[in-house]
Amino acid sequence: GAARDLTGPGRAASSILRSSERAQAEARVIENELRTLLVDFRRTGAWERLKCVELIFVLGWPNKDVARRLNLTENAVANHKFFVVQKLREAAKLARVSHELLSSPELD
């Protein structure tokens, strides 16, 4: 029979695999950074921040409900959330830069 073109209009399998690997790597970075933060909160006795993080990120509560539950201002809850999100962003950015440097063609 005639030869068929199997490439199709979609993304190459290698591209999909790289995307999946990158997503898994980013998830590991976030997981590791969150674990580090939680250990640090416990070590330093930052119980208020730890409780906020659990309610916001684990249970998915809105800031308003967290503030009411912990008897805090919404601003205090927002500050705790901002602190954690910034730390996660910094870790993700560093990991991305590290990954890009390690996979740079100049290193091949």
mmCIF file with all atom_site columns, C-alpha atoms in Angstrom, residues 19-107:
data_model
loop_
_atom_site.group_PDB
_atom_site.id
_atom_site.type_symbol
_atom_site.label_atom_id
_atom_site.label_alt_id
_atom_site.label_comp_id
_atom_site.label_asym_id
_atom_site.label_entity_id
_atom_site.label_seq_id
_atom_site.pdbx_PDB_ins_code
_atom_site.Cartn_x
_atom_site.Cartn_y
_atom_site.Cartn_z
_atom_site.occupancy
_atom_site.B_iso_or_equiv
_atom_site.pdbx_formal_charge
_atom_site.auth_seq_id
_atom_site.auth_comp_id
_atom_site.auth_asym_id
_atom_site.auth_atom_id
_atom_site.pdbx_PDB_model_num
ATOM 1  C CA . SER A 1 19  ? 5.424   19.204 28.869 1.00 0.00 ? 19  SER A CA 1
ATOM 2  C CA . SER A 1 20  ? 4.357   16.379 31.164 1.00 0.00 ? 20  SER A CA 1
ATOM 3  C CA . GLU A 1 21  ? 7.854   16.073 32.629 1.00 0.00 ? 21  GLU A CA 1
ATOM 4  C CA . ARG A 1 22  ? 8.016   19.825 33.191 1.00 0.00 ? 22  ARG A CA 1
ATOM 5  C CA . ALA A 1 23  ? 4.611   19.851 34.919 1.00 0.00 ? 23  ALA A CA 1
ATOM 6  C CA . GLN A 1 24  ? 5.711   16.991 37.186 1.00 0.00 ? 24  GLN A CA 1
ATOM 7  C CA . ALA A 1 25  ? 8.980   18.768 37.977 1.00 0.00 ? 25  ALA A CA 1
ATOM 8  C CA . GLU A 1 26  ? 7.126   21.992 38.819 1.00 0.00 ? 26  GLU A CA 1
ATOM 9  C CA . ALA A 1 27  ? 4.723   20.084 41.071 1.00 0.00 ? 27  ALA A CA 1
ATOM 10 C CA . ARG A 1 28  ? 7.705   18.535 42.899 1.00 0.00 ? 28  ARG A CA 1
ATOM 11 C CA . VAL A 1 29  ? 9.278   21.976 43.362 1.00 0.00 ? 29  VAL A CA 1
ATOM 12 C CA . ILE A 1 30  ? 6.062   23.379 44.831 1.00 0.00 ? 30  ILE A CA 1
ATOM 13 C CA . GLU A 1 31  ? 5.592   20.322 47.038 1.00 0.00 ? 31  GLU A CA 1
ATOM 14 C CA . ASN A 1 32  ? 9.166   20.530 48.338 1.00 0.00 ? 32  ASN A CA 1
ATOM 15 C CA . GLU A 1 33  ? 8.962   24.263 48.981 1.00 0.00 ? 33  GLU A CA 1
ATOM 16 C CA . LEU A 1 34  ? 5.628   23.897 50.774 1.00 0.00 ? 34  LEU A CA 1
ATOM 17 C CA . ARG A 1 35  ? 7.067   21.103 52.913 1.00 0.00 ? 35  ARG A CA 1
ATOM 18 C CA . THR A 1 36  ? 10.073  23.297 53.765 1.00 0.00 ? 36  THR A CA 1
ATOM 19 C CA . LEU A 1 37  ? 7.802   26.202 54.687 1.00 0.00 ? 37  LEU A CA 1
ATOM 20 C CA . LEU A 1 38  ? 5.597   24.036 56.905 1.00 0.00 ? 38  LEU A CA 1
ATOM 21 C CA . VAL A 1 39  ? 8.605   22.574 58.725 1.00 0.00 ? 39  VAL A CA 1
ATOM 22 C CA . ASP A 1 40  ? 9.935   26.104 59.224 1.00 0.00 ? 40  ASP A CA 1
ATOM 23 C CA . PHE A 1 41  ? 6.553   27.346 60.534 1.00 0.00 ? 41  PHE A CA 1
ATOM 24 C CA . ARG A 1 42  ? 6.504   24.515 63.088 1.00 0.00 ? 42  ARG A CA 1
ATOM 25 C CA . ARG A 1 43  ? 10.145  25.048 64.060 1.00 0.00 ? 43  ARG A CA 1
ATOM 26 C CA . THR A 1 44  ? 9.645   28.770 64.632 1.00 0.00 ? 44  THR A CA 1
ATOM 27 C CA . GLY A 1 45  ? 6.210   28.442 66.224 1.00 0.00 ? 45  GLY A CA 1
ATOM 28 C CA . ALA A 1 46  ? 4.433   30.344 63.435 1.00 0.00 ? 46  ALA A CA 1
ATOM 29 C CA . TRP A 1 47  ? 1.168   28.579 64.278 1.00 0.00 ? 47  TRP A CA 1
ATOM 30 C CA . GLU A 1 48  ? -1.099  31.333 62.975 1.00 0.00 ? 48  GLU A CA 1
ATOM 31 C CA . ARG A 1 49  ? 0.575   31.213 59.566 1.00 0.00 ? 49  ARG A CA 1
ATOM 32 C CA . LEU A 1 50  ? 0.488   27.400 59.575 1.00 0.00 ? 50  LEU A CA 1
ATOM 33 C CA . LYS A 1 51  ? -3.243  27.367 60.340 1.00 0.00 ? 51  LYS A CA 1
ATOM 34 C CA . CYS A 1 52  ? -3.905  29.925 57.593 1.00 0.00 ? 52  CYS A CA 1
ATOM 35 C CA . VAL A 1 53  ? -1.941  27.888 55.054 1.00 0.00 ? 53  VAL A CA 1
ATOM 36 C CA . GLU A 1 54  ? -3.825  24.707 55.925 1.00 0.00 ? 54  GLU A CA 1
ATOM 37 C CA . LEU A 1 55  ? -7.239  26.341 55.669 1.00 0.00 ? 55  LEU A CA 1
ATOM 38 C CA . ILE A 1 56  ? -6.467  28.252 52.463 1.00 0.00 ? 56  ILE A CA 1
ATOM 39 C CA . PHE A 1 57  ? -4.373  25.781 50.484 1.00 0.00 ? 57  PHE A CA 1
ATOM 40 C CA . VAL A 1 58  ? -5.478  22.411 51.832 1.00 0.00 ? 58  VAL A CA 1
ATOM 41 C CA . LEU A 1 59  ? -9.167  23.014 52.485 1.00 0.00 ? 59  LEU A CA 1
ATOM 42 C CA . GLY A 1 60  ? -9.602  25.781 49.905 1.00 0.00 ? 60  GLY A CA 1
ATOM 43 C CA . TRP A 1 61  ? -11.291 28.222 52.250 1.00 0.00 ? 61  TRP A CA 1
ATOM 44 C CA . PRO A 1 62  ? -11.679 31.871 51.193 1.00 0.00 ? 62  PRO A CA 1
ATOM 45 C CA . ASN A 1 63  ? -9.703  34.470 53.160 1.00 0.00 ? 63  ASN A CA 1
ATOM 46 C CA . LYS A 1 64  ? -12.881 35.832 54.739 1.00 0.00 ? 64  LYS A CA 1
ATOM 47 C CA . ASP A 1 65  ? -13.795 32.444 56.243 1.00 0.00 ? 65  ASP A CA 1
ATOM 48 C CA . VAL A 1 66  ? -10.237 31.828 57.447 1.00 0.00 ? 66  VAL A CA 1
ATOM 49 C CA . ALA A 1 67  ? -10.204 35.238 59.132 1.00 0.00 ? 67  ALA A CA 1
ATOM 50 C CA . ARG A 1 68  ? -13.506 34.532 60.862 1.00 0.00 ? 68  ARG A CA 1
ATOM 51 C CA . ARG A 1 69  ? -12.438 31.018 61.964 1.00 0.00 ? 69  ARG A CA 1
ATOM 52 C CA . LEU A 1 70  ? -9.060  32.131 63.349 1.00 0.00 ? 70  LEU A CA 1
ATOM 53 C CA . ASN A 1 71  ? -10.323 35.454 64.707 1.00 0.00 ? 71  ASN A CA 1
ATOM 54 C CA . LEU A 1 72  ? -7.945  37.432 62.474 1.00 0.00 ? 72  LEU A CA 1
ATOM 55 C CA . THR A 1 73  ? -8.394  40.366 60.149 1.00 0.00 ? 73  THR A CA 1
ATOM 56 C CA . GLU A 1 74  ? -8.779  39.567 56.469 1.00 0.00 ? 74  GLU A CA 1
ATOM 57 C CA . ASN A 1 75  ? -5.650  41.655 55.923 1.00 0.00 ? 75  ASN A CA 1
ATOM 58 C CA . ALA A 1 76  ? -3.631  39.403 58.256 1.00 0.00 ? 76  ALA A CA 1
ATOM 59 C CA . VAL A 1 77  ? -4.851  36.316 56.378 1.00 0.00 ? 77  VAL A CA 1
ATOM 60 C CA . ALA A 1 78  ? -4.036  37.948 53.037 1.00 0.00 ? 78  ALA A CA 1
ATOM 61 C CA . ASN A 1 79  ? -0.521  38.737 54.296 1.00 0.00 ? 79  ASN A CA 1
ATOM 62 C CA . HIS A 1 80  ? 0.073   35.105 55.298 1.00 0.00 ? 80  HIS A CA 1
ATOM 63 C CA . LYS A 1 81  ? -1.242  33.913 51.941 1.00 0.00 ? 81  LYS A CA 1
ATOM 64 C CA . PHE A 1 82  ? 0.888   36.436 50.047 1.00 0.00 ? 82  PHE A CA 1
ATOM 65 C CA . PHE A 1 83  ? 4.009   35.347 51.949 1.00 0.00 ? 83  PHE A CA 1
ATOM 66 C CA . VAL A 1 84  ? 3.490   31.692 51.010 1.00 0.00 ? 84  VAL A CA 1
ATOM 67 C CA . VAL A 1 85  ? 2.571   32.423 47.386 1.00 0.00 ? 85  VAL A CA 1
ATOM 68 C CA . GLN A 1 86  ? 5.699   34.585 46.998 1.00 0.00 ? 86  GLN A CA 1
ATOM 69 C CA . LYS A 1 87  ? 7.908   31.810 48.401 1.00 0.00 ? 87  LYS A CA 1
ATOM 70 C CA . LEU A 1 88  ? 6.329   29.293 46.009 1.00 0.00 ? 88  LEU A CA 1
ATOM 71 C CA . ARG A 1 89  ? 6.799   31.653 43.058 1.00 0.00 ? 89  ARG A CA 1
ATOM 72 C CA . GLU A 1 90  ? 10.445  32.241 43.959 1.00 0.00 ? 90  GLU A CA 1
ATOM 73 C CA . ALA A 1 91  ? 11.079  28.501 44.203 1.00 0.00 ? 91  ALA A CA 1
ATOM 74 C CA . ALA A 1 92  ? 9.336   27.864 40.874 1.00 0.00 ? 92  ALA A CA 1
ATOM 75 C CA . LYS A 1 93  ? 11.307  30.640 39.201 1.00 0.00 ? 93  LYS A CA 1
ATOM 76 C CA . LEU A 1 94  ? 14.620  29.325 40.525 1.00 0.00 ? 94  LEU A CA 1
ATOM 77 C CA . ALA A 1 95  ? 13.727  25.799 39.425 1.00 0.00 ? 95  ALA A CA 1
ATOM 78 C CA . ARG A 1 96  ? 12.771  27.016 35.945 1.00 0.00 ? 96  ARG A CA 1
ATOM 79 C CA . VAL A 1 97  ? 16.027  28.929 35.582 1.00 0.00 ? 97  VAL A CA 1
ATOM 80 C CA . SER A 1 98  ? 17.976  25.923 36.838 1.00 0.00 ? 98  SER A CA 1
ATOM 81 C CA . HIS A 1 99  ? 16.122  23.600 34.441 1.00 0.00 ? 99  HIS A CA 1
ATOM 82 C CA . GLU A 1 100 ? 16.685  25.945 31.489 1.00 0.00 ? 100 GLU A CA 1
ATOM 83 C CA . LEU A 1 101 ? 20.388  26.227 32.285 1.00 0.00 ? 101 LEU A CA 1
ATOM 84 C CA . LEU A 1 102 ? 20.767  22.458 32.573 1.00 0.00 ? 102 LEU A CA 1
ATOM 85 C CA . SER A 1 103 ? 18.924  21.798 29.310 1.00 0.00 ? 103 SER A CA 1
ATOM 86 C CA . SER A 1 104 ? 20.657  24.592 27.412 1.00 0.00 ? 104 SER A CA 1
ATOM 87 C CA . PRO A 1 105 ? 22.069  23.575 23.997 1.00 0.00 ? 105 PRO A CA 1
ATOM 88 C CA . GLU A 1 106 ? 25.349  25.289 24.908 1.00 0.00 ? 106 GLU A CA 1
ATOM 89 C CA . LEU A 1 107 ? 25.950  22.528 27.468 1.00 0.00 ? 107 LEU A CA 1
#
